Coordinates of C-alpha atoms in Angstrom, one line a residue:
Chain A
M1 CA 101.1 70.3 204.7
D2 CA 104.2 72.2 205.9
E3 CA 106.7 70.4 203.8
V4 CA 106.8 71.2 200.1
R5 CA 108.8 69.6 197.4
I6 CA 111.5 71.8 195.9
I7 CA 112.6 71.1 192.3
E8 CA 115.9 72.5 191.2
V9 CA 115.2 73.3 187.5
K10 CA 118.1 73.6 185.1
Q11 CA 118.3 76.0 182.2
S12 CA 117.8 74.4 178.9
V13 CA 120.8 73.6 176.8
F14 CA 118.7 73.9 173.7
A15 CA 118.8 77.0 171.6
S16 CA 115.3 77.1 170.4
N17 CA 113.0 77.8 173.3
E18 CA 110.2 78.6 170.9
L19 CA 110.2 75.1 169.4
R20 CA 110.3 73.5 172.8
A21 CA 107.5 75.7 174.1
N22 CA 105.3 74.7 171.2
K23 CA 106.1 71.0 171.8
L24 CA 105.1 71.4 175.5
R25 CA 101.9 73.2 174.6
N26 CA 101.0 70.4 172.2
D27 CA 101.8 67.7 174.8
L28 CA 99.7 69.4 177.4
K29 CA 96.8 69.9 175.0
K30 CA 96.8 66.1 174.4
K31 CA 96.7 65.5 178.1
G32 CA 94.0 68.1 178.6
T33 CA 96.1 70.3 180.9
F34 CA 95.7 74.0 180.6
L35 CA 98.8 75.8 181.7
L36 CA 98.4 79.3 183.1
N37 CA 101.6 81.4 183.3
V38 CA 101.4 84.1 185.9
M39 CA 103.8 87.0 185.8
S40 CA 104.4 90.2 187.7
S41 CA 106.8 92.3 189.7
P42 CA 107.9 91.1 193.1
G43 CA 105.2 92.0 195.7
S44 CA 102.3 92.6 193.3
G45 CA 100.2 90.0 195.2
K46 CA 100.6 87.0 192.9
T47 CA 100.4 84.4 195.7
T48 CA 97.5 86.0 197.6
T49 CA 95.5 86.4 194.4
L50 CA 96.2 82.9 193.2
T51 CA 95.2 81.4 196.5
R52 CA 91.7 82.9 196.0
I53 CA 91.5 81.8 192.3
V54 CA 92.6 78.3 193.2
N55 CA 90.1 78.0 196.0
E56 CA 87.3 78.9 193.6
L57 CA 88.4 77.0 190.5
K58 CA 89.3 73.8 192.4
K59 CA 85.5 73.2 192.7
D60 CA 85.5 72.6 188.9
Y61 CA 89.1 71.5 188.0
K62 CA 91.9 69.4 189.3
I63 CA 94.6 71.9 190.0
A64 CA 98.4 72.0 190.7
V65 CA 100.5 75.1 191.4
M66 CA 104.2 75.5 190.6
E67 CA 105.9 78.4 192.4
A68 CA 109.1 79.6 190.7
D69 CA 111.6 81.4 192.9
I70 CA 115.3 82.0 192.9
D71 CA 115.5 80.9 196.5
S72 CA 113.1 80.2 199.4
D73 CA 109.9 78.1 199.4
V74 CA 107.6 80.4 201.2
D75 CA 105.1 80.7 198.3
A76 CA 104.7 77.0 197.7
K77 CA 104.1 76.5 201.4
T78 CA 101.6 79.3 201.5
I79 CA 99.6 78.0 198.5
A80 CA 99.7 74.4 199.8
K81 CA 98.6 75.4 203.3
N82 CA 95.8 77.7 202.1
T83 CA 94.4 75.7 199.1
N84 CA 95.2 72.0 199.8
V85 CA 96.1 71.5 196.1
E86 CA 99.5 70.1 195.1
A87 CA 102.0 72.9 195.2
I88 CA 105.7 72.5 194.3
Q89 CA 108.5 75.0 194.4
L90 CA 110.8 75.4 191.4
H91 CA 114.2 76.8 192.2
T92 CA 115.7 78.5 189.3
G93 CA 119.3 78.6 190.7
G94 CA 119.6 82.4 190.3
M95 CA 117.9 82.5 186.9
C96 CA 115.5 85.4 186.4
H97 CA 112.9 83.5 184.4
L98 CA 111.6 80.1 183.4
D99 CA 111.9 78.7 179.9
A100 CA 109.8 75.9 178.4
D101 CA 112.3 73.2 179.4
M102 CA 112.4 74.4 183.0
T103 CA 108.6 74.4 183.0
R104 CA 108.5 70.9 181.6
Q105 CA 110.8 69.7 184.4
G106 CA 108.3 71.2 186.9
I107 CA 105.3 69.6 185.2
E108 CA 107.0 66.2 185.1
S109 CA 107.8 66.5 188.8
L110 CA 104.1 66.8 189.7
T111 CA 102.7 63.7 191.5
D112 CA 99.8 63.3 189.2
D113 CA 99.6 63.3 185.4
D114 CA 95.9 64.3 185.0
Y115 CA 95.6 67.9 186.1
D116 CA 93.0 70.1 184.3
L117 CA 94.8 73.2 185.3
V118 CA 98.4 73.8 186.2
I119 CA 99.3 77.3 187.4
L120 CA 102.9 78.5 187.1
E121 CA 103.8 81.5 189.2
N122 CA 106.8 82.8 187.4
V123 CA 109.8 84.6 189.0
G124 CA 108.8 88.0 190.2
N125 CA 110.2 90.2 187.5
L126 CA 108.5 92.5 184.9
V127 CA 111.3 92.0 182.4
C128 CA 112.8 88.6 181.7
P129 CA 109.9 86.2 182.1
A130 CA 108.2 88.0 179.3
E131 CA 111.0 87.0 176.9
F132 CA 110.6 83.3 177.4
D133 CA 107.6 81.3 176.1
T134 CA 107.0 78.7 178.9
G135 CA 104.6 76.7 176.7
S136 CA 101.6 78.1 178.5
S137 CA 98.1 78.1 177.2
K138 CA 97.5 81.7 178.4
N139 CA 99.6 84.4 180.1
M140 CA 98.3 86.5 182.9
C141 CA 100.0 89.5 184.3
I142 CA 99.3 91.2 187.6
L143 CA 100.1 95.0 188.1
S144 CA 99.4 96.4 191.5
V145 CA 98.2 99.9 192.3
P146 CA 101.4 100.9 194.3
E147 CA 103.6 100.1 191.3
G148 CA 102.1 103.0 189.3
D149 CA 99.9 103.4 186.2
D150 CA 103.0 104.0 183.9
K151 CA 104.4 100.5 184.1
P152 CA 103.0 99.3 180.7
L153 CA 105.0 102.2 179.1
K154 CA 108.2 101.1 180.9
Y155 CA 107.9 97.3 180.5
P156 CA 106.3 96.9 177.1
L157 CA 107.0 93.3 176.4
M158 CA 105.3 92.0 179.5
F159 CA 102.1 93.7 178.5
E160 CA 102.4 92.7 174.9
V161 CA 102.6 88.9 175.7
S162 CA 99.9 88.9 178.4
N163 CA 96.5 87.7 177.4
F164 CA 94.9 89.4 180.4
V165 CA 96.0 91.8 183.1
L166 CA 94.8 92.0 186.7
I167 CA 95.1 95.5 188.3
N168 CA 95.5 94.4 191.9
K169 CA 95.3 96.1 195.3
I170 CA 92.4 98.4 194.3
D171 CA 91.7 98.6 198.0
V172 CA 94.5 101.2 198.4
L173 CA 93.6 103.3 195.3
A174 CA 92.9 106.3 197.6
Y175 CA 96.4 106.3 199.0
F176 CA 98.4 106.4 195.7
D177 CA 98.6 108.6 192.7
F178 CA 97.2 105.9 190.4
D179 CA 94.9 106.8 187.5
I180 CA 93.1 103.5 186.8
D181 CA 91.7 104.8 183.4
K182 CA 95.2 105.9 182.4
C183 CA 96.5 102.5 183.4
K184 CA 94.0 100.7 181.3
E185 CA 94.8 103.0 178.4
N186 CA 98.5 102.3 178.8
I187 CA 97.9 98.5 178.8
K188 CA 95.7 98.8 175.7
Y189 CA 98.4 100.9 174.1
R190 CA 100.8 98.0 174.4
N191 CA 98.2 95.3 173.7
G192 CA 94.8 96.2 172.4
M193 CA 93.6 92.6 172.8
A194 CA 94.3 92.4 176.5
D195 CA 91.4 91.8 178.8
I196 CA 91.7 93.8 182.1
F197 CA 90.2 93.1 185.5
E198 CA 90.2 95.3 188.7
V199 CA 90.8 93.1 191.7
C200 CA 91.8 93.0 195.3
G201 CA 93.5 89.7 196.2
K202 CA 93.4 90.7 199.9
D203 CA 89.6 91.1 200.2
G204 CA 88.5 89.1 197.1
R205 CA 87.0 91.9 195.1
G206 CA 86.8 91.1 191.4
I207 CA 88.1 87.5 191.8
D208 CA 84.7 86.0 190.8
E209 CA 84.9 87.8 187.4
V210 CA 88.5 86.5 186.9
C211 CA 87.4 82.9 187.7
D212 CA 84.4 83.1 185.3
Y213 CA 86.7 84.4 182.6
L214 CA 89.2 81.6 183.3
R215 CA 86.5 79.0 183.2
N216 CA 85.4 80.3 179.9
E217 CA 89.0 80.4 178.5
I218 CA 89.6 76.8 179.7
E219 CA 86.3 75.6 178.1
K220 CA 87.1 77.4 174.8
W221 CA 90.6 75.9 174.8
K222 CA 89.2 72.4 175.3
E223 CA 87.0 72.7 172.3
N224 CA 89.7 73.8 169.9
Chain B
M1 CA 113.8 120.9 180.1
D2 CA 111.3 118.7 178.2
E3 CA 113.7 117.1 175.9
V4 CA 116.1 114.5 177.3
R5 CA 118.9 112.8 175.5
I6 CA 118.4 109.1 175.0
I7 CA 121.5 106.9 174.8
E8 CA 121.1 103.4 173.3
V9 CA 123.6 101.4 175.3
K10 CA 125.0 98.1 173.9
Q11 CA 125.7 95.0 175.9
S12 CA 129.4 94.5 176.3
V13 CA 131.2 92.0 174.1
F14 CA 133.8 91.5 176.8
A15 CA 133.5 88.4 179.0
S16 CA 134.8 89.8 182.2
N17 CA 132.4 92.4 183.6
E18 CA 134.2 92.3 186.9
L19 CA 137.5 93.5 185.4
R20 CA 135.7 96.3 183.5
A21 CA 133.7 97.3 186.6
N22 CA 136.9 97.7 188.6
K23 CA 138.6 99.6 185.8
L24 CA 135.6 102.0 185.6
R25 CA 135.6 102.4 189.4
N26 CA 139.3 103.3 189.3
D27 CA 138.8 105.8 186.5
L28 CA 135.9 107.4 188.3
K29 CA 138.0 107.6 191.5
K30 CA 140.7 109.5 189.7
K31 CA 138.2 112.0 188.4
G32 CA 136.6 112.3 191.8
T33 CA 133.2 111.0 190.6
F34 CA 131.2 109.0 193.1
L35 CA 128.9 106.6 191.3
L36 CA 125.7 105.6 193.2
N37 CA 123.9 102.6 191.7
V38 CA 120.2 102.5 192.7
M39 CA 118.3 99.3 192.3
S40 CA 114.7 98.1 193.1
S41 CA 111.6 96.6 191.8
P42 CA 109.5 98.5 189.3
G43 CA 107.3 101.0 191.1
S44 CA 109.1 101.1 194.4
G45 CA 109.5 104.8 194.1
K46 CA 113.1 105.2 192.8
T47 CA 112.5 108.3 190.7
T48 CA 110.4 110.2 193.4
T49 CA 112.9 109.4 196.1
L50 CA 115.9 110.3 193.9
T51 CA 114.3 113.6 193.0
R52 CA 114.3 114.5 196.7
I53 CA 117.8 113.3 197.3
V54 CA 119.2 115.1 194.3
N55 CA 117.5 118.4 195.3
E56 CA 119.1 118.2 198.7
L57 CA 122.6 117.0 197.6
K58 CA 122.9 119.4 194.7
K59 CA 123.6 122.1 197.2
D60 CA 126.9 120.4 197.9
Y61 CA 127.8 118.5 194.8
K62 CA 127.6 118.7 191.0
I63 CA 125.3 115.9 190.1
A64 CA 124.1 114.0 187.0
V65 CA 121.5 111.3 186.8
M66 CA 121.4 108.4 184.4
E67 CA 118.0 106.7 184.1
A68 CA 118.1 103.2 182.7
D69 CA 115.0 101.8 181.1
I70 CA 114.1 99.2 178.5
D71 CA 111.9 101.7 176.7
S72 CA 110.4 105.2 177.4
D73 CA 112.1 108.3 178.7
V74 CA 109.6 109.3 181.4
D75 CA 112.0 109.0 184.3
A76 CA 114.8 111.2 182.8
K77 CA 112.2 113.8 181.8
T78 CA 110.8 113.8 185.4
I79 CA 114.2 114.0 187.0
A80 CA 115.4 116.8 184.6
K81 CA 112.2 118.8 185.1
N82 CA 112.1 118.5 188.9
T83 CA 115.8 118.9 189.8
N84 CA 117.4 120.8 186.9
V85 CA 120.5 118.6 187.0
E86 CA 121.7 116.9 183.9
A87 CA 119.6 113.7 183.3
I88 CA 120.0 111.3 180.5
Q89 CA 118.0 108.2 179.6
L90 CA 119.9 105.0 178.9
H91 CA 118.0 102.5 176.7
T92 CA 119.0 99.0 177.3
G93 CA 117.4 97.6 174.1
G94 CA 115.4 95.0 176.1
M95 CA 118.2 94.1 178.5
C96 CA 117.1 93.6 182.1
H97 CA 120.2 95.1 183.7
L98 CA 123.2 97.4 183.1
D99 CA 126.8 96.1 183.1
A100 CA 130.0 98.1 183.6
D101 CA 130.5 98.7 179.9
M102 CA 126.9 100.0 179.5
T103 CA 127.4 102.2 182.5
R104 CA 130.6 103.6 181.1
Q105 CA 128.8 104.4 177.8
G106 CA 126.3 106.4 179.8
I107 CA 129.0 108.3 181.8
E108 CA 130.9 109.1 178.6
S109 CA 127.7 110.5 177.1
L110 CA 127.3 113.1 179.9
T111 CA 127.9 116.7 178.8
D112 CA 130.4 117.4 181.6
D113 CA 133.4 115.4 182.8
D114 CA 133.6 116.9 186.4
Y115 CA 130.6 115.5 188.3
D116 CA 131.1 114.9 192.0
L117 CA 128.2 112.5 192.0
V118 CA 126.6 110.4 189.2
I119 CA 123.4 108.5 190.2
L120 CA 122.5 105.5 188.1
E121 CA 118.9 104.5 188.3
N122 CA 119.2 100.9 187.2
V123 CA 116.4 98.9 185.4
G124 CA 113.5 98.2 187.7
N125 CA 114.2 94.6 188.6
L126 CA 115.1 92.8 191.9
V127 CA 116.9 90.0 190.1
C128 CA 119.3 90.7 187.2
P129 CA 120.8 94.1 188.1
A130 CA 122.2 92.6 191.3
E131 CA 124.3 90.1 189.2
F132 CA 126.2 92.8 187.3
D133 CA 128.8 95.1 189.0
T134 CA 128.3 98.5 187.3
G135 CA 131.5 99.9 188.6
S136 CA 129.6 101.8 191.3
S137 CA 131.1 103.3 194.4
K138 CA 128.1 102.1 196.4
N139 CA 124.9 100.2 195.8
M140 CA 121.5 101.4 197.2
C141 CA 118.4 99.3 197.1
I142 CA 114.8 100.5 197.6
L143 CA 112.2 98.2 199.0
S144 CA 108.7 99.6 199.3
V145 CA 106.1 98.7 201.9
P146 CA 103.5 97.4 199.4
E147 CA 106.0 94.8 198.1
G148 CA 106.1 92.9 201.4
D149 CA 108.6 92.3 204.2
D150 CA 109.6 88.9 202.8
K151 CA 111.4 90.2 199.7
P152 CA 114.9 89.9 201.1
L153 CA 114.2 86.1 201.6
K154 CA 113.1 85.8 198.0
Y155 CA 115.7 87.9 196.2
P156 CA 118.8 87.2 198.2
L157 CA 121.5 88.6 195.9
M158 CA 119.9 92.1 195.7
F159 CA 120.2 92.5 199.4
E160 CA 123.6 90.9 199.6
V161 CA 125.2 93.4 197.2
S162 CA 123.4 96.5 198.5
N163 CA 125.4 98.7 200.9
F164 CA 122.3 100.3 202.2
V165 CA 118.5 99.8 201.8
L166 CA 115.7 102.3 201.9
I167 CA 112.3 101.0 203.1
N168 CA 110.1 103.3 201.2
K169 CA 106.4 104.3 201.3
I170 CA 106.2 104.2 205.1
D171 CA 103.2 106.5 204.8
V172 CA 101.0 103.5 203.8
L173 CA 102.3 101.1 206.5
A174 CA 98.8 101.1 208.1
Y175 CA 97.2 99.7 204.9
F176 CA 99.5 96.7 204.3
D177 CA 100.5 93.6 206.3
F178 CA 104.1 94.7 206.5
D179 CA 106.2 94.1 209.7
I180 CA 109.0 96.7 209.5
D181 CA 111.0 94.9 212.2
K182 CA 110.7 91.6 210.4
C183 CA 111.7 93.3 207.2
K184 CA 114.9 94.8 208.8
E185 CA 115.6 91.3 210.3
N186 CA 115.2 89.8 206.8
I187 CA 117.6 92.4 205.3
K188 CA 120.1 91.8 208.0
Y189 CA 119.8 88.0 207.5
R190 CA 121.0 88.5 203.9
N191 CA 123.5 91.3 204.7
G192 CA 124.5 92.0 208.3
M193 CA 126.5 95.1 207.1
A194 CA 123.6 96.8 205.3
D195 CA 122.5 100.2 206.6
I196 CA 118.7 100.6 206.6
F197 CA 116.6 103.7 206.4
E198 CA 112.8 104.2 206.7
V199 CA 111.7 106.8 204.2
C200 CA 108.8 108.2 202.3
G201 CA 109.8 109.6 198.9
K202 CA 106.3 111.2 198.5
D203 CA 106.3 113.3 201.7
G204 CA 110.0 113.5 202.3
R205 CA 110.2 111.7 205.6
G206 CA 113.7 110.2 206.3
I207 CA 115.3 111.8 203.3
D208 CA 117.5 114.1 205.4
E209 CA 119.0 111.1 207.2
V210 CA 119.8 109.4 203.8
C211 CA 121.4 112.6 202.5
D212 CA 123.5 113.0 205.6
Y213 CA 124.6 109.3 205.3
L214 CA 125.4 109.8 201.6
R215 CA 127.4 113.0 202.3
N216 CA 129.4 111.0 204.9
E217 CA 129.9 108.1 202.5
I218 CA 131.1 110.5 199.7
E219 CA 133.5 112.3 202.0
K220 CA 134.9 109.0 203.4
W221 CA 135.4 107.7 199.8
K222 CA 137.2 110.9 198.8
E223 CA 139.7 110.4 201.6
N224 CA 140.6 106.8 200.7

């Protein structure tokens, strides 16, 4: 699959993103679609890590992936090629984030209507995506070792709104001044409820634990 | 110097940022202050690299540094402690970028009025800061090896508005799938005029070349 569909999403004209996010969340709940919103800086390894997660979870769930980007379709192509699940590219037209209405446009552009799990890879940005509720069931944030253990102190909202955080690229811990305990402490300082995982998207370390956790979250969500 | 001044900058109520940016640029030209706007992702090594650049250029120029951040004052403290030049922290109150008016508020908050060089470390973000002209004389962007060589394809505007780009963290090239020639090609694809430097903020490699380049840019700017 070398061609991916590109959806040009338009910013909502509606003032209340919060209301529309809740509406989308309710609509998805009725359909049984769990929406995972994945946020991080550019280059933290979102696409590589998601490829591994999708390849594991697709054994249990029908999955689609929406890749948001300002321009380019490299991520959707990569995901489609390496996982064989439906992957579409959302172009934000320069916007630095997705809101609930843009997310809905993406979901309504998917070929099928019966996905168990839709994964939204948000625009690479530690600031703006955190400000807009997409209507997701859960928010996941990836922070990679080369970015530094102080990022939760500098980008508070991202860590406050994330239900769980993946500390990625632990294979290069030896080459960076990164204190993993300090990083966890900084995440917990922003959000004491956040679950934290140490992973390496490149070699797969820790991915099984994340997948078990996600399966558990999806099953709990179904029961509520 | 363990205490740094924190300036809460307010977003401009004026519609035309472009006009105000040009006004600031003209005002700074009259005063002989070269404003360098530094942009990058979170964790690309802006503060470490700037510390080295400031310690070299302060031999020739009177320098101040303005560190923009959503929250925290860790960067201004680090710069002040490690360079002994005036460093202030600009708090953006959640905003993902600085505009010309916010930059002016920072410059007017500096203790002295006769700086040769003011360096603005913009909010860590590859998207939004590129959309707002700060009134800078030149824009510098840092892209670090762990972020990936494809970033100029995914964040076009940042590379279009940057006069020069530092490829940072070349000390870890061996541990990442990063093709430095491909990266340069991607930068040139977005901006054929961009000058590119390979550096390592941590060990200092390539910093002399950047400082020579900046000295030359400042001298050329003075003559115009």
